[in-house]
Coordinates of C-alpha atoms and ligand atoms in Angstrom, one line a residue:
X11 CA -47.1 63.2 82.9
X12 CA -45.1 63.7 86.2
X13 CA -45.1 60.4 88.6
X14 CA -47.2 60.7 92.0
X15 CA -45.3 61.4 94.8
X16 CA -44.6 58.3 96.6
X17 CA -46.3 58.8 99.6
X18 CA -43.2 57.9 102.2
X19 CA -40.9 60.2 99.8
X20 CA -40.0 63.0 102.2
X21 CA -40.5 66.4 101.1
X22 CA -37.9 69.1 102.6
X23 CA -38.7 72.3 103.4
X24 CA -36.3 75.4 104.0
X25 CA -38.4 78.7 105.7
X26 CA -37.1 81.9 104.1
X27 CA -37.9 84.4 107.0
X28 CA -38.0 88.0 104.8
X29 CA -40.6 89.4 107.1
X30 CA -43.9 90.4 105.0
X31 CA -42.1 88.6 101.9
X32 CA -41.4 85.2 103.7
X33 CA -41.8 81.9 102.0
X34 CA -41.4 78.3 101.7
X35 CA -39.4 76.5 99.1
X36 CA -40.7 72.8 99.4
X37 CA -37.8 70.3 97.9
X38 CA -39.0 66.8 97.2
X39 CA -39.3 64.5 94.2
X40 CA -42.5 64.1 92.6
X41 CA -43.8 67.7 94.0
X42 CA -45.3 68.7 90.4
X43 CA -47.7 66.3 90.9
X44 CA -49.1 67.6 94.4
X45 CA -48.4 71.7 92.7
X46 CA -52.4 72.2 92.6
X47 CA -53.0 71.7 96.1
X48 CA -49.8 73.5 97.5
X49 CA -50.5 76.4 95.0
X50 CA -54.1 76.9 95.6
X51 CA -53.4 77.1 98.9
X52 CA -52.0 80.3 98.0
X53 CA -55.3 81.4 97.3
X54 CA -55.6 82.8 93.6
X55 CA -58.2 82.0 90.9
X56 CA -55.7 82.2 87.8
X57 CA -52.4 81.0 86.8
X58 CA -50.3 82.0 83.8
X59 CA -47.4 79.3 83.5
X60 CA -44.4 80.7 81.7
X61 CA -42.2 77.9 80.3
X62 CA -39.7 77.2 77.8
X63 CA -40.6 74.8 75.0
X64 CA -38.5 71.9 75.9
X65 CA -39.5 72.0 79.5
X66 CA -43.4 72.9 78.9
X67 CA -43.3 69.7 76.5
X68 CA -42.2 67.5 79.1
X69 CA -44.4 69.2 82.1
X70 CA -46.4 71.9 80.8
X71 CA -49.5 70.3 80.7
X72 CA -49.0 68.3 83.9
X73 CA -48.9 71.5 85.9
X74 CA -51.6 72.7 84.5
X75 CA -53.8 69.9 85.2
X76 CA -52.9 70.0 88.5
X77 CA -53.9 73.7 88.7
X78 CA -57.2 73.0 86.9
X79 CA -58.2 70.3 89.1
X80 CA -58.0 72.1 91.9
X81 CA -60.1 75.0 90.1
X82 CA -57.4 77.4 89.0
X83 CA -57.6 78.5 85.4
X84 CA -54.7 77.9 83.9
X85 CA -53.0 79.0 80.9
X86 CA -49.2 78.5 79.3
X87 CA -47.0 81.1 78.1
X88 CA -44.4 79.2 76.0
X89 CA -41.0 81.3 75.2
X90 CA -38.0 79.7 72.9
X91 CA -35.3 78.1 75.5
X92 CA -31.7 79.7 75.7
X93 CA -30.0 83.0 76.9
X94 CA -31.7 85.3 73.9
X95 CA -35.1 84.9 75.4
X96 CA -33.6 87.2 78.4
X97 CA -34.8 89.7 76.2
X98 CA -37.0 93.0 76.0
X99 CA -39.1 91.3 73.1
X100 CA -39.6 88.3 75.1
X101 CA -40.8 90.6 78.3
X102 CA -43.7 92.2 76.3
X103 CA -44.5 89.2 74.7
X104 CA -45.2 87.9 78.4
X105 CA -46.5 90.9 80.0
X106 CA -49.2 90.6 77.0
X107 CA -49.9 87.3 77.7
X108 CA -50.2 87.6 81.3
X109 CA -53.0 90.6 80.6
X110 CA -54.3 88.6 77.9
X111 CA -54.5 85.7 80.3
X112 CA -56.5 88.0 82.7
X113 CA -54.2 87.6 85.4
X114 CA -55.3 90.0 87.9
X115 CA -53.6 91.4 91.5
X116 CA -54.4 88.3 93.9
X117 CA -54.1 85.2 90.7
X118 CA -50.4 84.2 89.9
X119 CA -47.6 83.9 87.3
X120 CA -45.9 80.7 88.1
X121 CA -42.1 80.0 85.9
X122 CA -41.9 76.5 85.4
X123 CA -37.9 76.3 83.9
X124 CA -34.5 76.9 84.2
X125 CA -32.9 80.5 85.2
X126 CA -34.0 81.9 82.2
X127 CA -37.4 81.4 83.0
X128 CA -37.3 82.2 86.2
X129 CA -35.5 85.5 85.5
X130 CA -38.1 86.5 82.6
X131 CA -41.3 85.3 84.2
X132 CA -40.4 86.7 87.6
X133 CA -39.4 90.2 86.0
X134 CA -43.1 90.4 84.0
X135 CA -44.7 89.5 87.3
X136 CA -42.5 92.1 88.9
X137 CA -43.8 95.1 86.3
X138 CA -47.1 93.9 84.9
X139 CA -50.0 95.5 87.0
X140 CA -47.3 96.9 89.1
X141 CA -46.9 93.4 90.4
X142 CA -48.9 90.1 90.8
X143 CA -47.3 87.4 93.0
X144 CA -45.3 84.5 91.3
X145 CA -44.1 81.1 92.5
X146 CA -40.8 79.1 91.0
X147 CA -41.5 75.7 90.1
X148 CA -37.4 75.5 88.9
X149 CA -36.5 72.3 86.6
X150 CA -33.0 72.9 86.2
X151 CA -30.5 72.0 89.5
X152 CA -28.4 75.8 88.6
X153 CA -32.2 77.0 89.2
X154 CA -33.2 74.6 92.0
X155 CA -30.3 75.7 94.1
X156 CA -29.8 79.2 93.1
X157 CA -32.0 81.3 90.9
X158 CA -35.0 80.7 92.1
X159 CA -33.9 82.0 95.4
X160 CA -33.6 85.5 96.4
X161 CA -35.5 87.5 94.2
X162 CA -33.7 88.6 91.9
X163 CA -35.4 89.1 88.4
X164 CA -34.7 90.8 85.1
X165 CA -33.7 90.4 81.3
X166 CA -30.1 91.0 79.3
X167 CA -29.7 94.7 77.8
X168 CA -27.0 95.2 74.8
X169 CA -24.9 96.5 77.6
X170 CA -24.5 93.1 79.7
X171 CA -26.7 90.1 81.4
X172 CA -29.2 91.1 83.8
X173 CA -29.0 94.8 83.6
X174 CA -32.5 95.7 83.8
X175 CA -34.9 94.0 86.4
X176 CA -36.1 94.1 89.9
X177 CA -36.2 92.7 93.2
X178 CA -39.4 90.7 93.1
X179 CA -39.7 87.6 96.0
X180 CA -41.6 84.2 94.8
X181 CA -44.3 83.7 97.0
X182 CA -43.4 79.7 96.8
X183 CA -40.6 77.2 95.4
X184 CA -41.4 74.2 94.2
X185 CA -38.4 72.4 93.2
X186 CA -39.3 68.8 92.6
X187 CA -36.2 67.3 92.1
X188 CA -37.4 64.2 90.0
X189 CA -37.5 66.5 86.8
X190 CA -33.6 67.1 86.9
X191 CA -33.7 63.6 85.5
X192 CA -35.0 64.6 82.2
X193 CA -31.8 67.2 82.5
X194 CA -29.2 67.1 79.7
X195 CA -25.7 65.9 81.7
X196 CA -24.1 69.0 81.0
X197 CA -26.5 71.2 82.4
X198 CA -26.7 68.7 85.7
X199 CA -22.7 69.5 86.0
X200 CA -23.3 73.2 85.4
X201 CA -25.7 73.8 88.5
X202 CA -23.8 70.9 90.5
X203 CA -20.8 74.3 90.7
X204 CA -23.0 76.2 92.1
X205 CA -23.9 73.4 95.1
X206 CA -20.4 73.1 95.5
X207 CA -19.7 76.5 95.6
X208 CA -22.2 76.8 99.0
X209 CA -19.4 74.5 100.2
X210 CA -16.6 76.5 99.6
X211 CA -18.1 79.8 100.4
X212 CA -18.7 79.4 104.2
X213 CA -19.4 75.3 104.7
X214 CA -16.2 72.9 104.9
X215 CA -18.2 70.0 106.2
X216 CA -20.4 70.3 103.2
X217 CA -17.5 70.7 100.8
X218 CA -16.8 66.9 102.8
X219 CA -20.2 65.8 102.0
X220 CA -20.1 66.5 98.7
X221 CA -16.9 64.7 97.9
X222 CA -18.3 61.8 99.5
X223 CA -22.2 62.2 97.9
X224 CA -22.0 63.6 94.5
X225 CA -23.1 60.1 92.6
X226 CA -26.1 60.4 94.5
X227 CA -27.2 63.5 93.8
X228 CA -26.6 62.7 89.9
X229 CA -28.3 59.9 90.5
X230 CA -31.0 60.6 92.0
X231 CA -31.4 59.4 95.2
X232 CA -32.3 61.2 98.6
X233 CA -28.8 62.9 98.4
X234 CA -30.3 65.2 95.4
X235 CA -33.0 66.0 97.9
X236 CA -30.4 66.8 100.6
X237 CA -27.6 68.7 98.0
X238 CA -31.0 71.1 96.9
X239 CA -32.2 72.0 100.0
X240 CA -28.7 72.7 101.8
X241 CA -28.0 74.6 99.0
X242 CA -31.1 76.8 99.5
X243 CA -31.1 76.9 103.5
X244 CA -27.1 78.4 102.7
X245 CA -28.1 81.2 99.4
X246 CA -31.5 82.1 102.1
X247 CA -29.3 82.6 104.5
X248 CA -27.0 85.1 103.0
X249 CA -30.7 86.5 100.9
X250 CA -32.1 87.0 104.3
X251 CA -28.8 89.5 105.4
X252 CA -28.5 90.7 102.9
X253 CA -31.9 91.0 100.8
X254 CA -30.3 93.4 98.2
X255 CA -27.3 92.9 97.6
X256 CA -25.4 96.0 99.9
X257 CA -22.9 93.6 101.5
X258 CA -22.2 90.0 101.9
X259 CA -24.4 88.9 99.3
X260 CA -21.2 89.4 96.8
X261 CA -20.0 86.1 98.7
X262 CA -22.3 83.8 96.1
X263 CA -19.9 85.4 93.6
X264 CA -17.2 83.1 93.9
X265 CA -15.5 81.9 90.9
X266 CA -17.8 84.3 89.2
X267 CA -15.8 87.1 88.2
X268 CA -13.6 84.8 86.5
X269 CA -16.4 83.1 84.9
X270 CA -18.0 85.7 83.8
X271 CA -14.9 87.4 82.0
X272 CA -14.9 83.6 80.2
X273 CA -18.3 83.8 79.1
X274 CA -17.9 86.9 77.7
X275 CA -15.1 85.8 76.1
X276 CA -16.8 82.8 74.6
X277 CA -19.7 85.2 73.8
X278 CA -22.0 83.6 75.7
X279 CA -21.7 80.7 73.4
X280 CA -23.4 77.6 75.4
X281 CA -22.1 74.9 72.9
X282 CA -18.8 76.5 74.3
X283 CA -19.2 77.3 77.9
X284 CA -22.3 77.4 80.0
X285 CA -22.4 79.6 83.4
X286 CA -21.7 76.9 85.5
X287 CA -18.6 75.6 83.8
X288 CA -17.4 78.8 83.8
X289 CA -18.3 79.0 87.3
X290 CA -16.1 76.0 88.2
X291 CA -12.9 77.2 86.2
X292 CA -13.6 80.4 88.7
X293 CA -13.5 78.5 91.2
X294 CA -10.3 76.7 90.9
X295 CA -8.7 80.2 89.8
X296 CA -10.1 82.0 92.9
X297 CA -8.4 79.1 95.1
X298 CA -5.6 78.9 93.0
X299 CA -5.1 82.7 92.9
X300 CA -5.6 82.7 97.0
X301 CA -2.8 80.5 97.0
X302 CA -0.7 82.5 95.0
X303 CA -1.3 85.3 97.0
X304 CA -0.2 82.9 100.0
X305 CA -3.6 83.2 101.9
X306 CA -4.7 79.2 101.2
X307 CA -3.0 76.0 100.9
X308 CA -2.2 74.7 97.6
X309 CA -3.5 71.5 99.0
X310 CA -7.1 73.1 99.6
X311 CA -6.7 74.5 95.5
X312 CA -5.9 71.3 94.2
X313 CA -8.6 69.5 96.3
X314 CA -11.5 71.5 95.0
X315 CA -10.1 70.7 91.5
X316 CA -9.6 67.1 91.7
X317 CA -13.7 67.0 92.9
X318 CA -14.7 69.6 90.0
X319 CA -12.8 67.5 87.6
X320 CA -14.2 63.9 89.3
X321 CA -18.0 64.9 88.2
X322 CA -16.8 66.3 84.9
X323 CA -16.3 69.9 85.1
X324 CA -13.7 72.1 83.7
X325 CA -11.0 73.5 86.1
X326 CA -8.5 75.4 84.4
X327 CA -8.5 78.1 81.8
X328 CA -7.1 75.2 79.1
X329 CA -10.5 73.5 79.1
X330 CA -12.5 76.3 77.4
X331 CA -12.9 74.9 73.9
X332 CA -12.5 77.1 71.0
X333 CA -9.8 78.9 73.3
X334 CA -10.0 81.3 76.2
X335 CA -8.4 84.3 74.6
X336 CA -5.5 86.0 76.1
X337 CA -4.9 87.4 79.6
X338 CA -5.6 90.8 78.3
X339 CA -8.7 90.1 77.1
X340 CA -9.5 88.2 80.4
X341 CA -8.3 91.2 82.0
X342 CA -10.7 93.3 80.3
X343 CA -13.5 90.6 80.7
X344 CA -13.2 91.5 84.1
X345 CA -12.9 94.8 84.4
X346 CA -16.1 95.1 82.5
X347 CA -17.6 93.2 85.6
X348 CA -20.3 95.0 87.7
X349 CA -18.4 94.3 90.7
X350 CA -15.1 96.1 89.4
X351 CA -15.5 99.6 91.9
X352 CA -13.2 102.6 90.9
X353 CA -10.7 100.4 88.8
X354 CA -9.3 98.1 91.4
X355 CA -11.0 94.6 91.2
X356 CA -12.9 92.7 93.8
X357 CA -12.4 89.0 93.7
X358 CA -14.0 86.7 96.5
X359 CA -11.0 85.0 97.7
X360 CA -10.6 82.1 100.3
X361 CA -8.6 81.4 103.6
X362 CA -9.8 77.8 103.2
X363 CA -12.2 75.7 101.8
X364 CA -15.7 77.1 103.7
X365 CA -13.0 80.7 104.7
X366 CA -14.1 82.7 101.5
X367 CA -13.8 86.2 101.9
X368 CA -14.9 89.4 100.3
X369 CA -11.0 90.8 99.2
X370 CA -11.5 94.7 97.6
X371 CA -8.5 96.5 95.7
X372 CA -6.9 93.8 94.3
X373 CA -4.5 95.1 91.8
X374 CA -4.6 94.2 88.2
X375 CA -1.0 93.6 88.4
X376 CA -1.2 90.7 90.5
X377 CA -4.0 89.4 88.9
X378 CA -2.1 89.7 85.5
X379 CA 1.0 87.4 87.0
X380 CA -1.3 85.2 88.2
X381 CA -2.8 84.0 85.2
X382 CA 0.5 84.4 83.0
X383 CA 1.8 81.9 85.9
X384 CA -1.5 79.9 85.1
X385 CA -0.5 79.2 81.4
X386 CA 3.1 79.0 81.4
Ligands
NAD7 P1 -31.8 77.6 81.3 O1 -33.0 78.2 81.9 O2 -31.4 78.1 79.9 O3 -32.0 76.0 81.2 C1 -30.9 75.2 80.7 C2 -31.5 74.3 79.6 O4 -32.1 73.2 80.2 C3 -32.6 74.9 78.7 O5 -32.4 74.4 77.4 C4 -33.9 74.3 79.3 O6 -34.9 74.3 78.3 C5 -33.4 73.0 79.7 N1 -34.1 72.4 80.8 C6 -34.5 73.0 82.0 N2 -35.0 72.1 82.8 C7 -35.1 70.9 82.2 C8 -35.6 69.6 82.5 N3 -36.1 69.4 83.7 N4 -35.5 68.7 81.6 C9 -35.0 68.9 80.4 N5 -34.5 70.1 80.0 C10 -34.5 71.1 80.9 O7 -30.5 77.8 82.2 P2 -30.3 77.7 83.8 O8 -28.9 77.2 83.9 O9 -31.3 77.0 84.4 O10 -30.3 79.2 84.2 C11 -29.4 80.2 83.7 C12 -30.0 81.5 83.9 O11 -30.2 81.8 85.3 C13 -29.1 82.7 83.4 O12 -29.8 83.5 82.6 C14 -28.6 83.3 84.7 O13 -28.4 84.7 84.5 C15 -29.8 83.1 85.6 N6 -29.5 83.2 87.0 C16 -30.2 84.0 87.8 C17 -30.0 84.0 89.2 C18 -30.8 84.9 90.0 O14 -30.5 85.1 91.2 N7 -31.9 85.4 89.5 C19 -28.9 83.3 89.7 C20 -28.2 82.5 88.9 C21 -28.4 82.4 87.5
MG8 MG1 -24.0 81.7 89.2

């Protein structure tokens, strides 16, 4: 059972104003326990919770009590945890559950989980019926600060993650930030990246903060509270310009089209390399390669790798166990990107810590002597 909310504990919320699809995303700790009041507000008679089995273990049934007492039927739709479950299989077996579940146009599919949740449960709720609302209750901090914003949905295809899905907006966030501690470690460093990365994308002073609150927020104290919900205001904000993803969205990509030619690479391999990690080697590349290219300070690169490396991420393309291949096969990890436009790659590159910039054309060749310079 999730704690009550102590009742002085503030709860945060951040407005995301996308006209007929606006919503709130309420940030607090102890929220699952006050989920049946702020969902039925909502107005639906049903709820089908999709979860993964080590989160519905832990909260499952506490959700659902909360929807049942406030005279929502409730049901759970557990799916096996992990990447795989991004899956085609997995979709129809929620779809049918949802039906099953008699979850009609006005009730509700609510993801209570990590991305991979999120991603799945949203994506049925996009497509079954031709669309029933959903709301994120996020447990993991990657899905507290980023994928349960911005409605974006979908599964893996054979031909790469998240190729098939939709644009499908939660109609609430719940991200109670008092199940994070149930979080492995590693997973708590993985999605701390992506707070950081709000930081280096367009918000020195937050980069600052960071540096100077990060025990907090893996502690959990009110600075977790604060690191979620800055994290959402700055991923609404770009959502809200930029709903899908025609123009400055590609700014949350940072560090990401390095990362993602290193999970490839590592075959998407989490007892190797998780997103995040993969994110914060990008990271460090992307400032390291914008120094190389003499458009940042090595002193910005090396100070956004000594704070990645103070919490306990990776930074450099060394720290991939099991190896990170060769720079050809980096090379070609990236040009399998989606973001790679008429052979020339586009990298988010940076001015400055909180100066990251959308840089198109970059040619291979000076991304080839960059990374050869890397590993010399
Ligand atoms: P995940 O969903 O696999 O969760 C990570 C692990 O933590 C899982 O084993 C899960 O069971 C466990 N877990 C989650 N919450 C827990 C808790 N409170 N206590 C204990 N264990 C818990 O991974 P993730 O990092 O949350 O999400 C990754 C996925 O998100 C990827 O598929 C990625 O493509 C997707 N994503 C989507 C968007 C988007 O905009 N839609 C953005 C970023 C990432
Ligand atoms: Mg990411």
């Amino acid at each position: 059972m999730a704690a009550a909310r102590a009742p002085d504990a503030p709860v945060i919320t951040v407005h995301v104003p996308l006209g007929d699809r606006a919503y709130d995303i309420f940030v607090g700790r102890g929220l699952l326990g006050e989920a049946g009041a702020r969902i039925a507000a909502l107005g639906a008679r049903a709820a089908a919770i999709v979860t993964d089995s080590n989160v519905g273990a832990l909260y499952g049934g506490a959700l659902a009590d909360a929807l049942q007492q406030r005279g929502l039927r409730a049901s759970i739709i557990t799916v096996a945890p992990g990447e795989a479950t991004k899956s085609y299989a997995s979709l129809e077996t929620v779809c049918d559950a949802v039906l099953e579940a008699r979850i009609e146009r006005g009730d509700l599919v609510i993801a209570l989980g990590g991305g991979v949740v999120g991603d799945l449960a949203g994506f049925a709720a996009a497509v079954a019926r031709r669309g029933v609302r959903f709301v994120q209750v996020p447990t993991s901090l990657l899905s507290q600060v980023d994928s349960s914003v911005g409605g974006k949905t979908g599964i893996n295809s054979r031909h790469g993650k998240n190729l098939v899905g939709a644009f499908h907006q939660p109609s609430l966030v719940l991200a109670d930030t008092a199940l994070l501690d149930t979080l492995p470690i590693r997973e708590m460093r993985a999605g701390y990246a992506e707070v950081v990365k709000y930081g280096l994308i367009d918000d020195a002073g937050f980069f600052d903060w960071c540096e100077a609150n990060w025990q907090g927020v893996f502690a959990g104290g009110p600075e977790r509270n604060e690191a979620v919900a800055q994290s959402c205001r700055a991923k609404a904000a770009v959502v809200v310009r930029d709903e899908r993803e025609e123009g400055d969205r590609a700014l949350l990509n940072l560090g990401h089209t390095f990362g993602h030619a290193l999970e490839r690479i590592t075959r998407y391999d989490s007892a190797r390399l998780v997103h995040g990690e993969g994110v914060a080697i990008g990271m460090c590349l992307a400032f390291r390669f914008s120094a190389f290219l003499g458009l940042c300070s090595a002193d910005d690169a090396t100070r956004v790798e000594r704070h990645l490396v103070t919490v306990g991420l990776p930074t450099r393309l060394q720290d991939v166990p099991g190896g990170f291949g060769t720079v050809d096969e980096l090379l070609d990890g990236m040009a399998q990107d989606k973001k790679v436009k008429a052979g020339a790659l586009t990298f988010i590159l940076a001015r400055g810590i909180g100066q990251s910039f959308v840089a198109h054309g970059i040619e291979i060749a000076k991304v080839r002597a960059f990374l050869n310079h890397e590993i010399a």
